[in-house]
Coordinates of C-alpha atoms in Angstrom, one line a residue:
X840 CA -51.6 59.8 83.9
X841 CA -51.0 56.4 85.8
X842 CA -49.6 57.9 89.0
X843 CA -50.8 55.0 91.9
X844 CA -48.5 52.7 88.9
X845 CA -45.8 54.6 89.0
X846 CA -45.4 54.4 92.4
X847 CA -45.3 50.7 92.4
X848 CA -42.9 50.1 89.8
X849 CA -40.7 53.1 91.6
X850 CA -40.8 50.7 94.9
X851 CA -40.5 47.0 92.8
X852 CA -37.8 44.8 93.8
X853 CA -37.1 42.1 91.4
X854 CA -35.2 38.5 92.1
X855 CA -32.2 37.4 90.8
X856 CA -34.2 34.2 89.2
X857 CA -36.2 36.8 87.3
X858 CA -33.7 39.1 86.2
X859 CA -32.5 35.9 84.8
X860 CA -35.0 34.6 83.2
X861 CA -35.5 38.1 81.6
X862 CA -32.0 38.6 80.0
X863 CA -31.9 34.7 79.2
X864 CA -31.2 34.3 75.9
X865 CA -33.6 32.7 73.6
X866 CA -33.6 28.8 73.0
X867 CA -33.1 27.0 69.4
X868 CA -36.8 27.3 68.4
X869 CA -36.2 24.3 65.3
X870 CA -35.6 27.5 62.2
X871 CA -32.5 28.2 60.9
X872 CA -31.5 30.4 58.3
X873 CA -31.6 29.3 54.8
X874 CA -31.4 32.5 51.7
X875 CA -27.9 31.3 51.1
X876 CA -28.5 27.7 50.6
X877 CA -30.8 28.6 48.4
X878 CA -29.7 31.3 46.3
X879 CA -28.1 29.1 43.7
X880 CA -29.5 30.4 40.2
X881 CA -27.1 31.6 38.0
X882 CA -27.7 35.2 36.0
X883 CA -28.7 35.2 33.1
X884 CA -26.8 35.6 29.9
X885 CA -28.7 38.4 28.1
X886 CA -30.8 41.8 30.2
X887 CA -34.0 42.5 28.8
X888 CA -33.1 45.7 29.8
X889 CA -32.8 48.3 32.8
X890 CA -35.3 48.6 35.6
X891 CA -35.4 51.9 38.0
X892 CA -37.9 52.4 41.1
X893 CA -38.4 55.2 43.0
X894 CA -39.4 55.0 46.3
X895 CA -41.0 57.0 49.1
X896 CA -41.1 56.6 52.8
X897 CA -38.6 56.5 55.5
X898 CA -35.3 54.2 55.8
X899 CA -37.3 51.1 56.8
X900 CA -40.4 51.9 53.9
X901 CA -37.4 52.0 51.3
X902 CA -35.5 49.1 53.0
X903 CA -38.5 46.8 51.7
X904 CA -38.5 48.6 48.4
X905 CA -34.9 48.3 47.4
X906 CA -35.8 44.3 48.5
X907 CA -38.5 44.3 45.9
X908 CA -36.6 45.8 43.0
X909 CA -34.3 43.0 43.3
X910 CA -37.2 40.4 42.8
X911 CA -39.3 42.6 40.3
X912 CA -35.5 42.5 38.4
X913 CA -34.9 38.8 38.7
X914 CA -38.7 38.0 37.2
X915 CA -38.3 40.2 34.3
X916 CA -34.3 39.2 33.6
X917 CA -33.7 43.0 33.5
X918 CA -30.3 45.0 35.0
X919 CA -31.6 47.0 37.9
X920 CA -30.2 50.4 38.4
X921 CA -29.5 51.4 42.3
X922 CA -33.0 52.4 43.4
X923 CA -33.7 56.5 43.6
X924 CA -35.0 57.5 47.0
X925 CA -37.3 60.5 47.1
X926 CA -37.1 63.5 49.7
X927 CA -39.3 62.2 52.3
X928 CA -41.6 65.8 52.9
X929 CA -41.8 65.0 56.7
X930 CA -38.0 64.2 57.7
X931 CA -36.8 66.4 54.5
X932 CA -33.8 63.9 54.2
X933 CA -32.5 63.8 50.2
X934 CA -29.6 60.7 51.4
X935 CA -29.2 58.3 48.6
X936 CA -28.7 54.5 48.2
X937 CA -25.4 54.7 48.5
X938 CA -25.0 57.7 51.2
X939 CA -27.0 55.0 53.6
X940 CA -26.1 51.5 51.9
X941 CA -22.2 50.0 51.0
X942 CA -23.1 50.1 47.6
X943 CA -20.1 47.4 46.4
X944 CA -21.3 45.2 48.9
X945 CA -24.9 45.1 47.7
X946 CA -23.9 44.3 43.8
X947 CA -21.4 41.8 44.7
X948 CA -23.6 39.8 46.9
X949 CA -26.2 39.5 44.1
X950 CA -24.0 39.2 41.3
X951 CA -25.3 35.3 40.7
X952 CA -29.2 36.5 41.3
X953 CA -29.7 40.3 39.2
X954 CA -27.1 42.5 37.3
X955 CA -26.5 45.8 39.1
X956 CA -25.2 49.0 38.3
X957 CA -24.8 52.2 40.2
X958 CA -25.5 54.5 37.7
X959 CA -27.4 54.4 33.5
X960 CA -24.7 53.8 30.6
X961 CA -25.1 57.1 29.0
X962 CA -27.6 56.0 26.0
X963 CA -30.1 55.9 28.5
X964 CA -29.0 59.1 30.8
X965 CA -31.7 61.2 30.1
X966 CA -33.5 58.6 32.2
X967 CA -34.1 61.1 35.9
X968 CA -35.9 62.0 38.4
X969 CA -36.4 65.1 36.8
X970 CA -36.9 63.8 33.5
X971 CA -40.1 62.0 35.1
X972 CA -41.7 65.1 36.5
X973 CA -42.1 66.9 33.5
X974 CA -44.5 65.0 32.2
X975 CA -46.1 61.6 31.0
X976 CA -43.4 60.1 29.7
X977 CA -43.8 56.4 27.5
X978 CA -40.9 54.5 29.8
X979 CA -42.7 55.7 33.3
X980 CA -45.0 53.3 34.6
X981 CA -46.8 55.3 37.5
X982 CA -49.7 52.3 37.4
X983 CA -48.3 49.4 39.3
X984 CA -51.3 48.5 41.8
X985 CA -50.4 47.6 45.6
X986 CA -49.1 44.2 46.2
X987 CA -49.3 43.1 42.4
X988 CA -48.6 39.7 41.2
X989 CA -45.7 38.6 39.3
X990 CA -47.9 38.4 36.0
X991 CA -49.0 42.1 36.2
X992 CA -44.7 42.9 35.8
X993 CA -44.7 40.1 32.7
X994 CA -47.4 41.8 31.1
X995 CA -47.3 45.7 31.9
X996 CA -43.7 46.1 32.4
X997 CA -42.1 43.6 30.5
X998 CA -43.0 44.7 26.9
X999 CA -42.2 48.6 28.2
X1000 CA -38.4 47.7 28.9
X1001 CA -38.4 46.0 25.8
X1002 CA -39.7 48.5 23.3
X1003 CA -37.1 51.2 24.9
X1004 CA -34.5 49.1 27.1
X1005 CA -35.8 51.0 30.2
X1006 CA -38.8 51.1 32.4
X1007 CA -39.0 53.3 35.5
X1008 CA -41.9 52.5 38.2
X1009 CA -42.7 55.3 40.5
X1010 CA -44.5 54.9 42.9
X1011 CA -42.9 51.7 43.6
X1012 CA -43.1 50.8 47.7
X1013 CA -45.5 48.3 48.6
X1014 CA -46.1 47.2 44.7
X1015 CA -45.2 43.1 44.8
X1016 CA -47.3 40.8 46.6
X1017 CA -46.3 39.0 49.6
X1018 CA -47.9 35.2 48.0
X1019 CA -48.3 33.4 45.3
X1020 CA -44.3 34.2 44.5
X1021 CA -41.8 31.5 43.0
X1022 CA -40.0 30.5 46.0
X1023 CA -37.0 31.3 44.3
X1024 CA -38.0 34.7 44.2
X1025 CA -39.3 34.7 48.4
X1026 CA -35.8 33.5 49.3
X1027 CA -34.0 35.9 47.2
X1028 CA -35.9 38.6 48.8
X1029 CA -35.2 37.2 51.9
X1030 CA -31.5 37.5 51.0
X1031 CA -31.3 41.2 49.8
X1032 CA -32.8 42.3 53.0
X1033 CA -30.8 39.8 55.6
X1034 CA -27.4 39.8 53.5
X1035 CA -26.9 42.2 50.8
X1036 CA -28.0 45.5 52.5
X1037 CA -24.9 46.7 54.7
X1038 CA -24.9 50.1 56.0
X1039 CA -22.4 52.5 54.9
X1040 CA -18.8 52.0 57.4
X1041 CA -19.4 55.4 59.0
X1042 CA -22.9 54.3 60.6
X1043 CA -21.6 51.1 61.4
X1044 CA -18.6 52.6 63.2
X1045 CA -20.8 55.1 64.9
X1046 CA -23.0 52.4 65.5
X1047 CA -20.1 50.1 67.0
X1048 CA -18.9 53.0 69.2
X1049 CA -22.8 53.4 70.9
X1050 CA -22.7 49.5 71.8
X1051 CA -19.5 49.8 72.9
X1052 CA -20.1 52.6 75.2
X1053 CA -23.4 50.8 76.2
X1054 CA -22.4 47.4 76.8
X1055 CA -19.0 48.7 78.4
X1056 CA -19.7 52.1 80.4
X1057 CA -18.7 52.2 84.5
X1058 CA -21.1 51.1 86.8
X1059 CA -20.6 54.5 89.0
X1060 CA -22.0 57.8 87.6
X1061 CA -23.3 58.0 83.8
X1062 CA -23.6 61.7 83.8
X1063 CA -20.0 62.4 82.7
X1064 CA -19.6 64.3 79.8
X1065 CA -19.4 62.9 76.5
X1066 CA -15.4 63.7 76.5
X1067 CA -14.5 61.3 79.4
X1068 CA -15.6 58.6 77.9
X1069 CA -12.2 57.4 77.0
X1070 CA -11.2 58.0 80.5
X1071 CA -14.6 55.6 81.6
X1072 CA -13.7 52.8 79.7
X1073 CA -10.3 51.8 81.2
X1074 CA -12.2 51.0 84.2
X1075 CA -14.6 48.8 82.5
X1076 CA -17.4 46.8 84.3
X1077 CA -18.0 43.3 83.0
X1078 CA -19.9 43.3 79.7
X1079 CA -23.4 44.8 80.2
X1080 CA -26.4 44.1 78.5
X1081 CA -28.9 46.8 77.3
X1082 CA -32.2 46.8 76.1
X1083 CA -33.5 49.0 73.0
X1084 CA -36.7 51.0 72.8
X1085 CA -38.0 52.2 69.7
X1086 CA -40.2 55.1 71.2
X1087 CA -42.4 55.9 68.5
X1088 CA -44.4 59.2 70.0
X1089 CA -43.8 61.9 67.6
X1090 CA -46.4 64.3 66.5
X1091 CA -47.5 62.9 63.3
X1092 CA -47.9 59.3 65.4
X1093 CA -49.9 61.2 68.1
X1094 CA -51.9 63.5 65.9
X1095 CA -53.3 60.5 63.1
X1096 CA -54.3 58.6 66.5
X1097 CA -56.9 60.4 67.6
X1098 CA -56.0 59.5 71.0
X1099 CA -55.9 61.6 74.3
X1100 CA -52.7 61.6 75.9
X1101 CA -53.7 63.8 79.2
X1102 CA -51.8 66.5 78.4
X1103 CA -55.1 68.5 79.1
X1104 CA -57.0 71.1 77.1
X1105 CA -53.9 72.8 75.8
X1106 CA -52.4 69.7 74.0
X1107 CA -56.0 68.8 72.5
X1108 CA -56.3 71.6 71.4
X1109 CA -52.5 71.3 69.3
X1110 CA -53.3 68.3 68.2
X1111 CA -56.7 69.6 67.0
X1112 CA -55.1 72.0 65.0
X1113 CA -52.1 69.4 63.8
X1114 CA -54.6 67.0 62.5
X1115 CA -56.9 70.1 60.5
X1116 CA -53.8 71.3 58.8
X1117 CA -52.7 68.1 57.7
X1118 CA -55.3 66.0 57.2
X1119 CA -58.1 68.4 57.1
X1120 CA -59.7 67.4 60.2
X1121 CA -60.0 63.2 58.5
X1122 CA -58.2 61.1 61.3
X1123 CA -58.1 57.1 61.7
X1124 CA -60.9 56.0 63.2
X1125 CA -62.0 59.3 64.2
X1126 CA -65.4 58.3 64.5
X1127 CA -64.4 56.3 68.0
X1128 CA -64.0 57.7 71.5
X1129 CA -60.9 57.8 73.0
X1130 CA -61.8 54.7 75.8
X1131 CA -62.7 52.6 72.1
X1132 CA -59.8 53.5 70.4
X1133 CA -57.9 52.0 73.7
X1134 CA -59.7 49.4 73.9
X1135 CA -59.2 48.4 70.6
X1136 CA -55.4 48.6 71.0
X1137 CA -55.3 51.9 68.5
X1138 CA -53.5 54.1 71.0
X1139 CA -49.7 54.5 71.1
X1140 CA -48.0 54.2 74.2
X1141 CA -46.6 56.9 75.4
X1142 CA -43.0 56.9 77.4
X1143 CA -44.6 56.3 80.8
X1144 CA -46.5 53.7 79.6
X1145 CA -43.9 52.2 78.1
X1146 CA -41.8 52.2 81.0
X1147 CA -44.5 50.8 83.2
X1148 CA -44.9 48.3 80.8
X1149 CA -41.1 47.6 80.8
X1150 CA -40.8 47.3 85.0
X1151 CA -43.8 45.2 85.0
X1152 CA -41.9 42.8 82.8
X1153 CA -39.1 42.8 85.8
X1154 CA -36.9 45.6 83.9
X1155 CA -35.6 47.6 86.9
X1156 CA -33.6 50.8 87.5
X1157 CA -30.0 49.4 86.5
X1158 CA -31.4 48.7 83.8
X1159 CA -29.4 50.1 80.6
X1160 CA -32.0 51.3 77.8
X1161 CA -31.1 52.9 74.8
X1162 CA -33.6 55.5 73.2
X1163 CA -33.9 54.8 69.8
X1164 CA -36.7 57.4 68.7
X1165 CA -37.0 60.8 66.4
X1166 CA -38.0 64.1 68.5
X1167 CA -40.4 62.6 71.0
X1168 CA -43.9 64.9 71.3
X1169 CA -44.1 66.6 74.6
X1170 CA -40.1 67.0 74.6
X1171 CA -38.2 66.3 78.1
X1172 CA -41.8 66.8 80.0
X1173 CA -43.0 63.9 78.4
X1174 CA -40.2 61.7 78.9
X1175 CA -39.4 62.7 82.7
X1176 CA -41.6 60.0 83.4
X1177 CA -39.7 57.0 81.6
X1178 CA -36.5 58.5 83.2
X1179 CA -37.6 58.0 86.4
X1180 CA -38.4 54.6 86.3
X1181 CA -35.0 54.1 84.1
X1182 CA -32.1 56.9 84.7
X1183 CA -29.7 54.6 83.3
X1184 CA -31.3 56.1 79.6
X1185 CA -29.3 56.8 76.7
X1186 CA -29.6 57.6 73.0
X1187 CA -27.5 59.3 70.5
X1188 CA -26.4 62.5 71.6
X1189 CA -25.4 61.0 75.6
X1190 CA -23.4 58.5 74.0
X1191 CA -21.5 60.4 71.6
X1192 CA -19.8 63.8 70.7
X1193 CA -20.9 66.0 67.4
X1194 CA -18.4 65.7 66.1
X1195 CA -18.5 61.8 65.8
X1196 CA -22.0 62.3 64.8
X1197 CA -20.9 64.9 62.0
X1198 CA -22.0 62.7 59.0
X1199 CA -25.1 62.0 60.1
X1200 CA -26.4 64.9 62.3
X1201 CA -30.1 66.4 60.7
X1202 CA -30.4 63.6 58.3
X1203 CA -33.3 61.3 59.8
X1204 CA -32.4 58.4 57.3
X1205 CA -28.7 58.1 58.7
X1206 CA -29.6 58.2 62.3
X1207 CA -32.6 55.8 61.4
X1208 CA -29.7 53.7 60.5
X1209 CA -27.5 54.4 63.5
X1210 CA -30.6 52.9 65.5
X1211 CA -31.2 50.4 63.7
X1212 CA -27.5 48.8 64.2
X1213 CA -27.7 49.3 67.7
X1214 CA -31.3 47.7 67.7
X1215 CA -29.9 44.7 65.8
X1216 CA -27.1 44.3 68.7
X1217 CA -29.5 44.6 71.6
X1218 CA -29.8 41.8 73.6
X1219 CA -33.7 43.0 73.9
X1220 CA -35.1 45.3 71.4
X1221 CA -39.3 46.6 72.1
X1222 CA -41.0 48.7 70.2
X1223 CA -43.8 51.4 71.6
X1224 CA -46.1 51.1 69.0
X1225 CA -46.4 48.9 65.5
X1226 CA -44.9 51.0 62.3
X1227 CA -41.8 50.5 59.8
X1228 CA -38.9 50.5 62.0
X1229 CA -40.7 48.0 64.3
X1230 CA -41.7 45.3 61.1
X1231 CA -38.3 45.6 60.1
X1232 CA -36.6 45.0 63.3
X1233 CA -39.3 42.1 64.6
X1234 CA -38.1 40.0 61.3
X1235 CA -34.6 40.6 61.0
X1236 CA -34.0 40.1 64.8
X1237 CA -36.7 36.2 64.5
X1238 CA -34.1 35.8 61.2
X1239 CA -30.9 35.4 63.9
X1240 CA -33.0 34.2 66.7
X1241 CA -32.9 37.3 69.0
X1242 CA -35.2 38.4 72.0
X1243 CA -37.9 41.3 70.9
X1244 CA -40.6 42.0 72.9
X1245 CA -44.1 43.0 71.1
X1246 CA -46.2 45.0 73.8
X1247 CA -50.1 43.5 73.7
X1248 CA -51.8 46.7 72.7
X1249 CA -55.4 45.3 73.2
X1250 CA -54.3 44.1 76.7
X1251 CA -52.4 47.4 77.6
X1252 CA -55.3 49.3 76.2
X1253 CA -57.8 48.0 78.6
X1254 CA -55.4 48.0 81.7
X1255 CA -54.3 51.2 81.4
X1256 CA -58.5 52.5 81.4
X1257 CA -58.5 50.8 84.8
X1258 CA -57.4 53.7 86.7
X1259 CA -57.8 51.6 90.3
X1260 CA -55.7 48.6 89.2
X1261 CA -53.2 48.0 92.3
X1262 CA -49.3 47.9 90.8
X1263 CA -48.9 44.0 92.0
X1264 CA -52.8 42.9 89.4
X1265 CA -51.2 44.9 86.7
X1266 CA -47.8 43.3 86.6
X1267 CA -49.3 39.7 86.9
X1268 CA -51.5 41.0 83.9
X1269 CA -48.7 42.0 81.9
X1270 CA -46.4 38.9 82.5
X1271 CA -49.2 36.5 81.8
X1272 CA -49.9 38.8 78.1
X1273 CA -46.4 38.4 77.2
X1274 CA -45.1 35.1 77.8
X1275 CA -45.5 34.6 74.3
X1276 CA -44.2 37.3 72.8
X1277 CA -41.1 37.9 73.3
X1278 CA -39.3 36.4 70.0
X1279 CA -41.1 33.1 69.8
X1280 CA -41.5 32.0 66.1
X1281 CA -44.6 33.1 64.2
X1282 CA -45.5 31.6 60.5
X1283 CA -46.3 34.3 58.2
X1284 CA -49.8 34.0 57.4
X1285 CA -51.3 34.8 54.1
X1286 CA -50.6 38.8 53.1
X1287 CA -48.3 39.1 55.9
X1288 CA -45.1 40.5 55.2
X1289 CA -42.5 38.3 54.1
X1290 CA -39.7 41.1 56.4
X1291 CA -41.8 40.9 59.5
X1292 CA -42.5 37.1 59.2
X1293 CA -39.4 35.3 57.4
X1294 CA -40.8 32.3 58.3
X1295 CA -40.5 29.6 56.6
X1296 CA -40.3 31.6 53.2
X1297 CA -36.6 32.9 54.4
X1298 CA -35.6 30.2 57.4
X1299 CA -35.5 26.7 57.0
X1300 CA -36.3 23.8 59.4
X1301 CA -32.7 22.5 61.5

C-alpha cells in the first residue's frame, strides 16, 4: 500500500547517536512504586462469607477481573474463591486460574489484605458454573452494572452473602469503578495486579528460554533450525537487546474496523461477509468512510505500517523484534512486508521446539502469557493498535519504569492518506509525534483505568 515508503526505510541509514538515543534507557521520571508500603491492613477476624466471579474475555480482560475480585472481597470482608474463567467462544481456551496463574503465590501474597481459597468447603459445593446455568438461582447476582461503586456491593451484594454465606457475580469484568475508591482499596488493586499474579513456572521457563535465545542468539545466520540452538549459544554475541511488537491484525480486529486494508475486491468482499455473520452487517462506526475512519485514528495498523512506523523511529534491519501476536489476517502475504524491513523477526514457534511448547501449544491464554513475559523483559515493547494486551502492558511496564512506545493513531492516520509524502517528511513527522510517548509518565485521568494509568493511585512520589 505505501510502496515509494517502503523504499525509503529499505535504503535508511541511521547514526550511532540515534541508535543510542533509541535503546537508551528511560530516566528516573520522580514515581516510584509504592502497593507494598501501603498494603498494611490486617485481615479481618470474621468472613461475611464467600465471594465467586466469573469472568469473560481473554488473559488480559480476566487479568483486570481477578484484580477486582480482590477489592470487591476486601470491601465486603468476604473469603474469595479463586475466580472461574469462562471458555472464551473466539479463542475456545477452557485454562483455569491456576493452569495460567501460581496459585500458592497469589493467596500467600494477600494473606494480610483477603482470605483465599482454591476451592468451596463442601457445604457450599453445589455452588458451579453449572449450577448457575440452570436457572435463576437466589445466590447469583447477574445485575452488577459497569463500573459500579463500592456502595452498589454494600447494598446488593452484601445482604446476598449474608442470608446464604455465598454470592456469585457473573458477569463480573469491568463491574468496579475506577474513582471514588478508598485508597486503600486502589493500592491493593494495584498490588494484586503488579505482585500477587505470577504466571505458572512452565510459561515463565518458556518465557525465560525465548529472552534467552533473543537477547543471546549469534550475530551470523538466524535461520538455523530450532535444534541448534544449543550449538548457537556457546558462541554468544554480547547481550542483545530486542524490541516487542504486539501485532494486533487478526480477523475479528480487521472485520469490526470497518477499515480498507488494500487487499482489493477479494478481501472486501471476506470481510464483508465476516462482519454479516457476526455482527449482522452492525460495524463500529460503520457509518464513516474509510479516509474518516483514518483520519480519526480508527484504523489498525497493519504489519507494514507498523514496520514503517518502526524504521521511521530509527529501528533498522539488525534490529531484533519479537512477534508477539495471535494468527495475523492475511497470513505470511501480509507480513512479508514487515519482514523485509526487519528479517531479524522472531516469535514463538522460531524460537522454540514443540516440544518445549507442549503445555501451551492451541491454548491462546497460555501463549497470551508466554508473550506477555517476554513483553515485560523487552527493552522496548509497541503495540499496533489500542486493546487488552496493550492497556495491560502500557501500565505494568510505566509501574517499573520501562520504555513502550504508543503509535499516534490520529497522526499515522493522516500520513499514511498522503500517498506522495517523500520517506525523509514522513520520518521527521513521526519523530516529532512521538517524542512524548515513549514511556513518559501520564496521570490517570478521571475513568481511566487504574492498570493502564497506575499513576499516582499505585506509584508514589521519590
Amino acid at each position: 500500500m505505501h510502496l515509494e515508503l517502503m523504499n525509503g526505510a529499505l535504503q535508511q541509514q541511521t547514526s550511532g547517536e540515534q541508535e543510542s538515543e533509541l535503546w537508551s534507557p528511560l530516566p528516573d521520571q520522580g514515581w516510584k512504586r509504592c502497593a507494598d508500603s501501603h498494603a498494611k491492613s490486617s485481615l479481618p477476624k470474621k468472613s461475611q462469607g464467600y465471594i465467586q466471579v466469573f469472568l469473560d474475555g481473554g488473559l488480559n480482560q480476566q487479568r483486570m477481573g481477578i484484580c477486582d475480585a480482590v477489592a470487591v472481597a476486601k470491601i465486603l470482608n468476604a473469603t474469595l474463591v479463586l475466580p472461574h474463567f469462562e471458555v472464551n467462544p473466539v479463542w475456545q481456551d477452557s485454562s483455569s486460574f491456576t493452569d495460567i496463574f501460581d496459585a500458592d503465590h497469589f493467596i500467600d501474597a494477600l494473606k494480610n489484605e483477603v482470605s483465599v481459597v482454591k476451592d468451596l468447603p463442601s457445604q457450599h459445593s453445589w455452588s458451579t458454573r453449572e449450577y448457575y446455568a440452570t436457572g435463576i438461582r437466589a445466590t447469583r447476582i447477574k445485575t452488577a452494572p459497569m463500573h459500579a461503586p463500592a456502595t452498589w456491593y454494600l447494598e446488593n451484594v452484601l445482604p446476598v452473602m449474608q442470608s446464604y454465606g455465598i454470592a456469585a457475580i457473573a458477569p463480573f469484568s469491568h463491574r468496579l469503578a475506577f474513582d471514588n475508591l478508598p485508597s486503600e482499596i486502589q493500592q491493593l488493586r494495584c498490588k494484586v495486579n503488579f505482585e500477587a499474579l505470577v504466571f505458572v513456572p512452565h510459561i515463565r521457563m518458556l518465557a525465560e528460554t525465548l529472552i534467552n535465545r533473543l537477547r543471546y542468539a549469534p550475530s551470523g545466520d538466524r535461520a538455523v533450525g530450532v535444534s541448534n540452538w544449543e550449538e548457537r549459544l556457546d558462541d554468544k554475541r554480547r547481550a542483545g537487546k530486542y524490541v516487542v511488537l504486539h501485532l494486533r491484525f487478526d480477523k475479528d480486529m480487521a472485520a469490526h474496523s470497518a477499515c480498507d486494508f488494500g487487499g482489493g475486491k477479494a478481501e472486501k468482499l471476506a470481510l464483508g461477509k465476516y462482519r454479516q455473520v457476526l455482527w449482522q452487517g452492525r460495524v463500529l462506526n460503520s457509518q464513516f468512510t474509510d479516509e474518516e475512519l483514518r483520519i480519526q485514528g480508527r484504523c489498525p495498523l497493519t504489519p507494514e505500517e507498523i514496520g514503517l512506523l518502526l524504521a521511521a523511529l530509527g529501528f533498522n534491519n539488525s534490529t531484533t523484534l519479537y512477534l508477539a501476536s495471535h494468527k495475523v489476517y492475511g497470513g505470511e502475504a501480509r507480513i512479508s512486508t514487515l519482514k523485509k524491513l526487519f528479517p531479524y523477526m522472531e516469535d514463538k514457534k522460531s524460537l522454540s521446539s514443540a516440544e518445549e511448547r507442549a503445555k501451551v501449544d492451541g491454548k491462546s491464554s497460555l501463549l497470551a502469557a508466554v508473550d506477555y513475559y517476554v513483553g515485560m523483559q523487552s527493552d522496548i515493547f509497541v503495540s499496533a493498535s489500542p486493546g487488552n494486551m496493550h492497556n495491560a502492558l502500557v501500565g505494568h511496564r510505566t509501574y517499573n519504569n520501562l520504555k513502550t512506545i504508543r503509535p499516534n493513531m490520529v497522526l499515522l492516520g493522516k500520513l499514511f492518506l498522503n500517498k506522495t509524502l517523500e520517506w525523509s517528511d514522513f520520518q521527521q513527522a513521526v519523530k516529532n509525534g512521538h517524542k512524548n510517548r515513549q514511556g513518559q509518565l501520564r496521570l490517570r485521568k478521571e475513568k481511566q483505568s487504574i492498570y493502564t494509568y497506575p499513576i499516582p493511585d499505585c506509584m508514589c512520589q521519590a
